[in-house]
Coordinates of N, CA and C in Angstrom, one line a residue:
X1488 N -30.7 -8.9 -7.3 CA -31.7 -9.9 -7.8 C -32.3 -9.4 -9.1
X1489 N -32.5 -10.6 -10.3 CA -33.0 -10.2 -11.5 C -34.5 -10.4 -11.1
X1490 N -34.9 -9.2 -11.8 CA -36.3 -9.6 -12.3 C -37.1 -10.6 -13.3
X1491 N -37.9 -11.1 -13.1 CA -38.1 -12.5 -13.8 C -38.0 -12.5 -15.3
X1492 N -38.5 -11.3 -15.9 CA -38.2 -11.0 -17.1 C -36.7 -10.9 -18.1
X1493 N -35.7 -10.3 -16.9 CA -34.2 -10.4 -17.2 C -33.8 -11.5 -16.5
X1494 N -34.4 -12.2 -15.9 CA -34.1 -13.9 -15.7 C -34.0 -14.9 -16.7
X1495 N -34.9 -14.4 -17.2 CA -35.4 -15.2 -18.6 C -34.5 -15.2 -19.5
X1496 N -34.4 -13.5 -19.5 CA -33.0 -13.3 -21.1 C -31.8 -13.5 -20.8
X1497 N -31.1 -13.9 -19.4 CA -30.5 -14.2 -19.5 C -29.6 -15.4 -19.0
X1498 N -30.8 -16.5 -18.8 CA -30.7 -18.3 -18.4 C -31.3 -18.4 -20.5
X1499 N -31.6 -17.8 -21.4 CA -31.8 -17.9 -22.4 C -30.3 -17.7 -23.2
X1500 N -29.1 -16.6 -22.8 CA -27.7 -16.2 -23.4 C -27.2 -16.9 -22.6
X1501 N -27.1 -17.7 -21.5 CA -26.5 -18.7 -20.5 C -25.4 -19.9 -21.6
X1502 N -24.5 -19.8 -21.5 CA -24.1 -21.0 -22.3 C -23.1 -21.7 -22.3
X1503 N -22.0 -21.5 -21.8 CA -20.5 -21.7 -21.5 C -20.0 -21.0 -20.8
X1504 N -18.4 -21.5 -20.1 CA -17.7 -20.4 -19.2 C -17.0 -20.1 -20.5
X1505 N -16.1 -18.4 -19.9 CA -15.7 -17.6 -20.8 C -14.3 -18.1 -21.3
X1506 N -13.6 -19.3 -20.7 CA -12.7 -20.3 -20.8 C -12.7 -21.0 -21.9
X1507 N -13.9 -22.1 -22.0 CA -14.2 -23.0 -22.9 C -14.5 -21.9 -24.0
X1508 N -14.6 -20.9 -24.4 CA -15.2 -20.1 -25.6 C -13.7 -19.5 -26.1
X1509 N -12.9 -19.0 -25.0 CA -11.3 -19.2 -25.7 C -10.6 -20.1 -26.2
X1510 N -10.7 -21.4 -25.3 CA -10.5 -22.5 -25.8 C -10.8 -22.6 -27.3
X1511 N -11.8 -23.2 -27.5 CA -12.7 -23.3 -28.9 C -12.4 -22.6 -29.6
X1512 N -12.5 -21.6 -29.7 CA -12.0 -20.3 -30.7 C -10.7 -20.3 -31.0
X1513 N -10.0 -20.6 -30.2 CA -8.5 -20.3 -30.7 C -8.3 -21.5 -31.7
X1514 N -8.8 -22.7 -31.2 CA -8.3 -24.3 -31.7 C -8.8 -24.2 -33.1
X1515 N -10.2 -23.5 -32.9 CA -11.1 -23.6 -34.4 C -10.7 -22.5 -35.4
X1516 N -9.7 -21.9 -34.7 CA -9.5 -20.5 -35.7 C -10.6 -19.4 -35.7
X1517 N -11.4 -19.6 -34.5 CA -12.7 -18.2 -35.0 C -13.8 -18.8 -35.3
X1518 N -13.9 -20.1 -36.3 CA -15.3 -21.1 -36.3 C -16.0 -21.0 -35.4
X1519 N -15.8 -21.4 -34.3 CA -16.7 -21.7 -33.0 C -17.1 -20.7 -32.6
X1520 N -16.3 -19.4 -32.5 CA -16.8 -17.8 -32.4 C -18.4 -17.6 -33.0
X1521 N -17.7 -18.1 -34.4 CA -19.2 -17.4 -35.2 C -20.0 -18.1 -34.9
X1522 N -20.0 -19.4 -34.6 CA -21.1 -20.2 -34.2 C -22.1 -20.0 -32.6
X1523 N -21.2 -19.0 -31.9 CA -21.2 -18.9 -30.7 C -22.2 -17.6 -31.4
X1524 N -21.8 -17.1 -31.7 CA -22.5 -15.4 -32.4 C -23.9 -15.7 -33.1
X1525 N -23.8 -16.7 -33.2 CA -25.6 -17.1 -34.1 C -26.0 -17.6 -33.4
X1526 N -25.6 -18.7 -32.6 CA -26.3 -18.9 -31.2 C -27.1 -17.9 -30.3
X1527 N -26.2 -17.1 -29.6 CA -26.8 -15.9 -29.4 C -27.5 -15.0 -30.0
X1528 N -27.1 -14.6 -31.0 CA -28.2 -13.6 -31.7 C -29.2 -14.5 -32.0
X1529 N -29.8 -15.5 -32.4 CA -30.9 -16.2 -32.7 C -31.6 -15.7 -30.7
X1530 N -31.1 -16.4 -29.4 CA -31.8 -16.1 -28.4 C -31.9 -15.3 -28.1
X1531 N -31.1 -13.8 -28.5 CA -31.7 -12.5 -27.7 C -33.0 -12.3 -29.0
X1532 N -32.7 -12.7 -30.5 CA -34.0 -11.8 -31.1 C -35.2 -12.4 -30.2
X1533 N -35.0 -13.8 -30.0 CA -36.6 -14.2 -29.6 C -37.4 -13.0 -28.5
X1534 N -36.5 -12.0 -28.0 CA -37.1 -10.8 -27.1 C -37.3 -9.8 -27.9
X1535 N -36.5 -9.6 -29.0 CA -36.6 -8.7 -29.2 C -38.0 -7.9 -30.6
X1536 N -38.9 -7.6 -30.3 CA -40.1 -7.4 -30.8 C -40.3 -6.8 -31.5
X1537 N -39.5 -5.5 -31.3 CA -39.7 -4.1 -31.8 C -39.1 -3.9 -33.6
X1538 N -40.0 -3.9 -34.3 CA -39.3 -4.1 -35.8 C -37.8 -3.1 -35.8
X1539 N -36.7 -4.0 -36.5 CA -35.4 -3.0 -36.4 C -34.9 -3.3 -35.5
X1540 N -34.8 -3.6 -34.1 CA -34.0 -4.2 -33.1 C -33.6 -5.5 -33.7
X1541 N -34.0 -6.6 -34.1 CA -33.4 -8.1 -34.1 C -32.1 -7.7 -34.7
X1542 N -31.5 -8.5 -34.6 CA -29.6 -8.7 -35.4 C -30.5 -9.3 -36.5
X1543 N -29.7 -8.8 -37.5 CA -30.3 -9.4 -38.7 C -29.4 -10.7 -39.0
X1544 N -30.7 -11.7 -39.8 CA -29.9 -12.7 -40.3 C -28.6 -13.2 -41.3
X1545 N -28.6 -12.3 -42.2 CA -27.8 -12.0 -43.1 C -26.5 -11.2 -42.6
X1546 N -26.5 -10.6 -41.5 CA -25.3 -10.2 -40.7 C -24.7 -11.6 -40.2
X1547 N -25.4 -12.1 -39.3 CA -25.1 -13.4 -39.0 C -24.5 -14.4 -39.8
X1548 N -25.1 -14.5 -40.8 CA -24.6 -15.4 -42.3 C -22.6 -14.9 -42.8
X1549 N -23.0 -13.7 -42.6 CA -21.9 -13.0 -43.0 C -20.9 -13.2 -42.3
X1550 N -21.0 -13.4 -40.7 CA -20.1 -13.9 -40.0 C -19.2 -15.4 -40.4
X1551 N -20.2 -16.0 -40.2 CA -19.8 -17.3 -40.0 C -19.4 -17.6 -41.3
X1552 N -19.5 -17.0 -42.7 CA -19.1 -17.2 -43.9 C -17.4 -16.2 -44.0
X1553 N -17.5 -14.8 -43.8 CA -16.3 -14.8 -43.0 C -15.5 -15.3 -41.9
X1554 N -15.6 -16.0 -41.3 CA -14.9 -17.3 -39.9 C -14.5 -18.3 -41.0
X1555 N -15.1 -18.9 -41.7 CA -14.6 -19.7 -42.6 C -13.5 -19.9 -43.7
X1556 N -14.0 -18.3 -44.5 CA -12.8 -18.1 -45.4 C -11.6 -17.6 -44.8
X1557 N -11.5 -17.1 -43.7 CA -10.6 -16.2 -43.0 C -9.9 -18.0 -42.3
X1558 N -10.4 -18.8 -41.6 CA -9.8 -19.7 -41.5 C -9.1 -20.5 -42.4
X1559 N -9.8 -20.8 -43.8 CA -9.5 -21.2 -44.9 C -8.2 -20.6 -44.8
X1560 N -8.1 -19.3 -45.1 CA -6.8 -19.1 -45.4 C -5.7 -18.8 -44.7
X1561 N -6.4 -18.7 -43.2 CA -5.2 -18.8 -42.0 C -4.3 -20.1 -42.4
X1562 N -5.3 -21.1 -42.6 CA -4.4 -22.7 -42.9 C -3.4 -22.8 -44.0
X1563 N -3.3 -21.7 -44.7 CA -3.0 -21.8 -46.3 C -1.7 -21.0 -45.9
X1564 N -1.9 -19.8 -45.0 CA -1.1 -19.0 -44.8 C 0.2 -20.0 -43.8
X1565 N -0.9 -20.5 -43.4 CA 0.7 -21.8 -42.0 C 1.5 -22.2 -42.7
X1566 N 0.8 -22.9 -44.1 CA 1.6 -23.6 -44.9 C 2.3 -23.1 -45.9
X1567 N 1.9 -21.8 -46.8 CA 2.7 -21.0 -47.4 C 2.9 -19.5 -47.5
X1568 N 2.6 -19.5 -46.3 CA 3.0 -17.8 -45.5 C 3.9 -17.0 -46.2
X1569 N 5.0 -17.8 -45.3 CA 6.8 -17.3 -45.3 C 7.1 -17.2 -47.2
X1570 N 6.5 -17.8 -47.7 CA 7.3 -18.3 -49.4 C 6.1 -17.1 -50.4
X1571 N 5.0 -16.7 -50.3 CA 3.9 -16.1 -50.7 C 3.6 -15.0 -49.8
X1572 N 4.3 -13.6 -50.0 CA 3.5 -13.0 -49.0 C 1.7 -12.3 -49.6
X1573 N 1.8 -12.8 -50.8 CA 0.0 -12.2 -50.9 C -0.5 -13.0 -50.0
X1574 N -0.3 -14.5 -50.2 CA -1.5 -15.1 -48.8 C -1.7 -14.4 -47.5
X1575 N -0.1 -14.1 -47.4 CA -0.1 -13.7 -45.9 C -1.0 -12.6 -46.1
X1576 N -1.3 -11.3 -46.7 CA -1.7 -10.1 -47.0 C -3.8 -10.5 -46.6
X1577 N -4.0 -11.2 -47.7 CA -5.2 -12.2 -47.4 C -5.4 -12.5 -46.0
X1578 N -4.6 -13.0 -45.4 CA -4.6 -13.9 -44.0 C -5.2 -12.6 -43.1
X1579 N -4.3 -11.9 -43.1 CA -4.6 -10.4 -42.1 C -5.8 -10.1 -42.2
X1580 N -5.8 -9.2 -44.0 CA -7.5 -8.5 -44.4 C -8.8 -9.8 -43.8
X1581 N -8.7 -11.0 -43.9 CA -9.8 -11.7 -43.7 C -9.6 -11.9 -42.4
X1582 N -8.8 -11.8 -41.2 CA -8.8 -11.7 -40.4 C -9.4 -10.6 -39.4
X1583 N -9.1 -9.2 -40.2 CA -9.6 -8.3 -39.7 C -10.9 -8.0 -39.8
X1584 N -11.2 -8.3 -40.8 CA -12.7 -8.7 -41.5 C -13.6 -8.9 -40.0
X1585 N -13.0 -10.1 -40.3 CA -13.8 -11.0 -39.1 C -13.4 -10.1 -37.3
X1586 N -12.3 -10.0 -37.4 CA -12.3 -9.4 -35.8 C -13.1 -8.0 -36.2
X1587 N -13.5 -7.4 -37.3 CA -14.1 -5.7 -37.1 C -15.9 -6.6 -37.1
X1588 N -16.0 -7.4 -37.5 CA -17.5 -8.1 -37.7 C -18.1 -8.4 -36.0
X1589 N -16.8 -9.2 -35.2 CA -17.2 -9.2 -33.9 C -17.1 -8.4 -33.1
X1590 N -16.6 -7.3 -33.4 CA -16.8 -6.2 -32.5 C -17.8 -5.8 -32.6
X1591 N -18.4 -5.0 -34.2 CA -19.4 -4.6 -34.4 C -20.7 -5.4 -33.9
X1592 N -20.5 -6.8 -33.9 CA -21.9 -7.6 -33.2 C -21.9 -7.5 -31.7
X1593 N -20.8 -7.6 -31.3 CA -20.7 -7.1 -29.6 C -21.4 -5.8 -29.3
X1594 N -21.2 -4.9 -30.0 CA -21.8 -3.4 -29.8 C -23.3 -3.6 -29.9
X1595 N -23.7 -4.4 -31.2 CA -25.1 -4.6 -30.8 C -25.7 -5.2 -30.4
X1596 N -24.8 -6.5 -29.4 CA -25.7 -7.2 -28.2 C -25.5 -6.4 -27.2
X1597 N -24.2 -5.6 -27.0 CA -24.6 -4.3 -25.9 C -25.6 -3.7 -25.7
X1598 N -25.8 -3.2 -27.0 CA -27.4 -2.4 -27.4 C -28.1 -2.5 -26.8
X1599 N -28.8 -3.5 -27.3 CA -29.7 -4.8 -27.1 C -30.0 -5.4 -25.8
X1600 N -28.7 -5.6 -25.1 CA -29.0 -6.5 -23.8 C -29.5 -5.1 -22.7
X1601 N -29.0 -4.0 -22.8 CA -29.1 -2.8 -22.4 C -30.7 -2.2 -22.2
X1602 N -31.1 -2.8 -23.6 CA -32.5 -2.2 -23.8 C -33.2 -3.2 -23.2
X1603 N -33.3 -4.7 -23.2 CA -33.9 -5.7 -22.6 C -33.8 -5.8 -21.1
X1604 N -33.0 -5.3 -20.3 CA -32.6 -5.5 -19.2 C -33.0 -4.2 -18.7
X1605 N -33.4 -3.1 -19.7 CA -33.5 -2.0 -18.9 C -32.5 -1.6 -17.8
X1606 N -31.4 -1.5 -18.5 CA -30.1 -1.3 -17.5 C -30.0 0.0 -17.6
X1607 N -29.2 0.7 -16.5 CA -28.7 2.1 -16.9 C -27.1 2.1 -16.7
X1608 N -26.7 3.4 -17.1 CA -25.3 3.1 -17.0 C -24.6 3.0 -15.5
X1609 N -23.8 2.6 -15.3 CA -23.1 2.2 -14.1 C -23.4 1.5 -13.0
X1610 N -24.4 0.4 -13.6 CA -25.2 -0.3 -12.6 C -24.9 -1.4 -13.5
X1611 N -25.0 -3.1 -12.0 CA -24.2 -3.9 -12.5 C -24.9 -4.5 -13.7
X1612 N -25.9 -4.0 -14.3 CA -26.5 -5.0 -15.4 C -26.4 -4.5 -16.7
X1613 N -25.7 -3.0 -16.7 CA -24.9 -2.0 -17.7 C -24.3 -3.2 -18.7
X1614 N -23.9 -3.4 -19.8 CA -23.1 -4.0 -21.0 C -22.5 -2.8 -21.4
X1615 N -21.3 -2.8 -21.5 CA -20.4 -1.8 -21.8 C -19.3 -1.9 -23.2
X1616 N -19.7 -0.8 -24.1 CA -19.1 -0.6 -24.8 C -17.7 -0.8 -25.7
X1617 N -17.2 -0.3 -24.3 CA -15.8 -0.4 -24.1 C -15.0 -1.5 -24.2
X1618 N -15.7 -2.3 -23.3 CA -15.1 -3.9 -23.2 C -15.8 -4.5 -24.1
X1619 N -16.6 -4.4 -24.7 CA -17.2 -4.8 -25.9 C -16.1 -5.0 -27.0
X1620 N -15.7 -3.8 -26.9 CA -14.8 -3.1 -28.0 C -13.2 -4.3 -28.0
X1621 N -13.0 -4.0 -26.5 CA -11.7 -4.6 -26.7 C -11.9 -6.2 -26.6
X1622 N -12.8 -7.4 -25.8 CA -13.1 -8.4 -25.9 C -13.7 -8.9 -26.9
X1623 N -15.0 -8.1 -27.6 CA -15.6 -8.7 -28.5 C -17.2 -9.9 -27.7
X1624 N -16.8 -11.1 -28.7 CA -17.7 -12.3 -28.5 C -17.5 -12.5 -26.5
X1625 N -15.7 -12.5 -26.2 CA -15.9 -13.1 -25.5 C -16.3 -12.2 -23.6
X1626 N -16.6 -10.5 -23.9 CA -16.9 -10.0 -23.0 C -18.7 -10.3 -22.6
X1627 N -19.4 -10.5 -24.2 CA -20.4 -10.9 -24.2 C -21.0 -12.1 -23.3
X1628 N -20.0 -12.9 -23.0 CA -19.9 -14.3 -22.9 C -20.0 -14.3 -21.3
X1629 N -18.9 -13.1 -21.1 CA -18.5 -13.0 -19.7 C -19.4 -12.1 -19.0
X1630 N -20.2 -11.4 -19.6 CA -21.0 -10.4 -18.8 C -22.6 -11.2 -18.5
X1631 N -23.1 -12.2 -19.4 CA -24.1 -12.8 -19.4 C -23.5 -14.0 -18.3
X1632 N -22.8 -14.6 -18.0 CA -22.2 -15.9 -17.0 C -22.2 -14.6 -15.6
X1633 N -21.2 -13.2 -15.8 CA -21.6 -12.8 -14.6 C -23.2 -12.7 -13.7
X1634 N -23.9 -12.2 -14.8 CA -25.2 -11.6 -14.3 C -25.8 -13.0 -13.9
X1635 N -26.0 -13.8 -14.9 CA -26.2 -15.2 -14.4 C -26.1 -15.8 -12.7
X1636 N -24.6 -15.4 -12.9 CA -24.2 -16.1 -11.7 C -25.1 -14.5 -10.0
X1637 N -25.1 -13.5 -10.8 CA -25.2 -13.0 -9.8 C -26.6 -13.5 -9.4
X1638 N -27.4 -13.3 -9.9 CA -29.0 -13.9 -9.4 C -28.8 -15.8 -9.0
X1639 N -27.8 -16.2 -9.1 CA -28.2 -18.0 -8.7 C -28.0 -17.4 -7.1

């Protein structure tokens, strides 16, 4: 059972199943990702008080402006991939861009949710690194729907 305080943060990160967030992301190319990523970082800062903890804005900005051009040019790439390989070259780097950007934001809603929840390690309210690392947005997604679901 959550305590009312980690009830709060997290019917506040509550937002979708981890399904509908693959879905979206794959169709949108990553768009819906970063939109999913500002969503959330805007609800956890509202906890977070302590100057230097918030995700910053401008990180955020950064995403969703990399999701864009990285899309931009996935589309460019579909169409003249095979005949141009600089696009394709482009296609990758901005792609990586963006997949090293959601990792790195996952690690610091780890952080974060870690510190708010007053979790320790190996206990179910732990956010884990690891899986951070290899999922990204969408372990985020999946560890806030677990905890969620564990207190309904």
């Amino acid at each position: 059972m959550l305590a009312p305080h980690q009830k709060e943060i997290i019917e506040a990160l509550k937002s979708e199943s981890t399904w509908r967030l693959v879905f979206l992301s794959i169709i949108t190319l990553g768009i819906y990702t970063a939109f999913y990523i500002k969503r959330q970082s805007r609800a956890l800062n509202e906890y977070l008080t302590t100057p230097g903890h918030r995700i910053k804005e401008g990180f955020i900005q950064f995403i969703l402006v990399i999701a864009f051009v990285s899309a931009a040019i996935d589309v460019v790439d579909l169409i003249y991939g095979e005949d141009d390989p600089t696009v394709a070259a482009f296609s990758a780097g901005g792609d990586m861009l963006f997949g090293l950007s959601v990792i790195f934001w996952a690690f610091m809603m780890c952080t974060r949710l870690n510190y708010l929840l007053g979790a320790a390690k190996r206990t179910p309210l732990w956010s884990s690194k690891l899986w951070a690392f290899l999922f990204g947005a969408l372990y985020i997604n999946y560890k806030v729907n677990t905890l969620w679901k564990r207190d309904v």
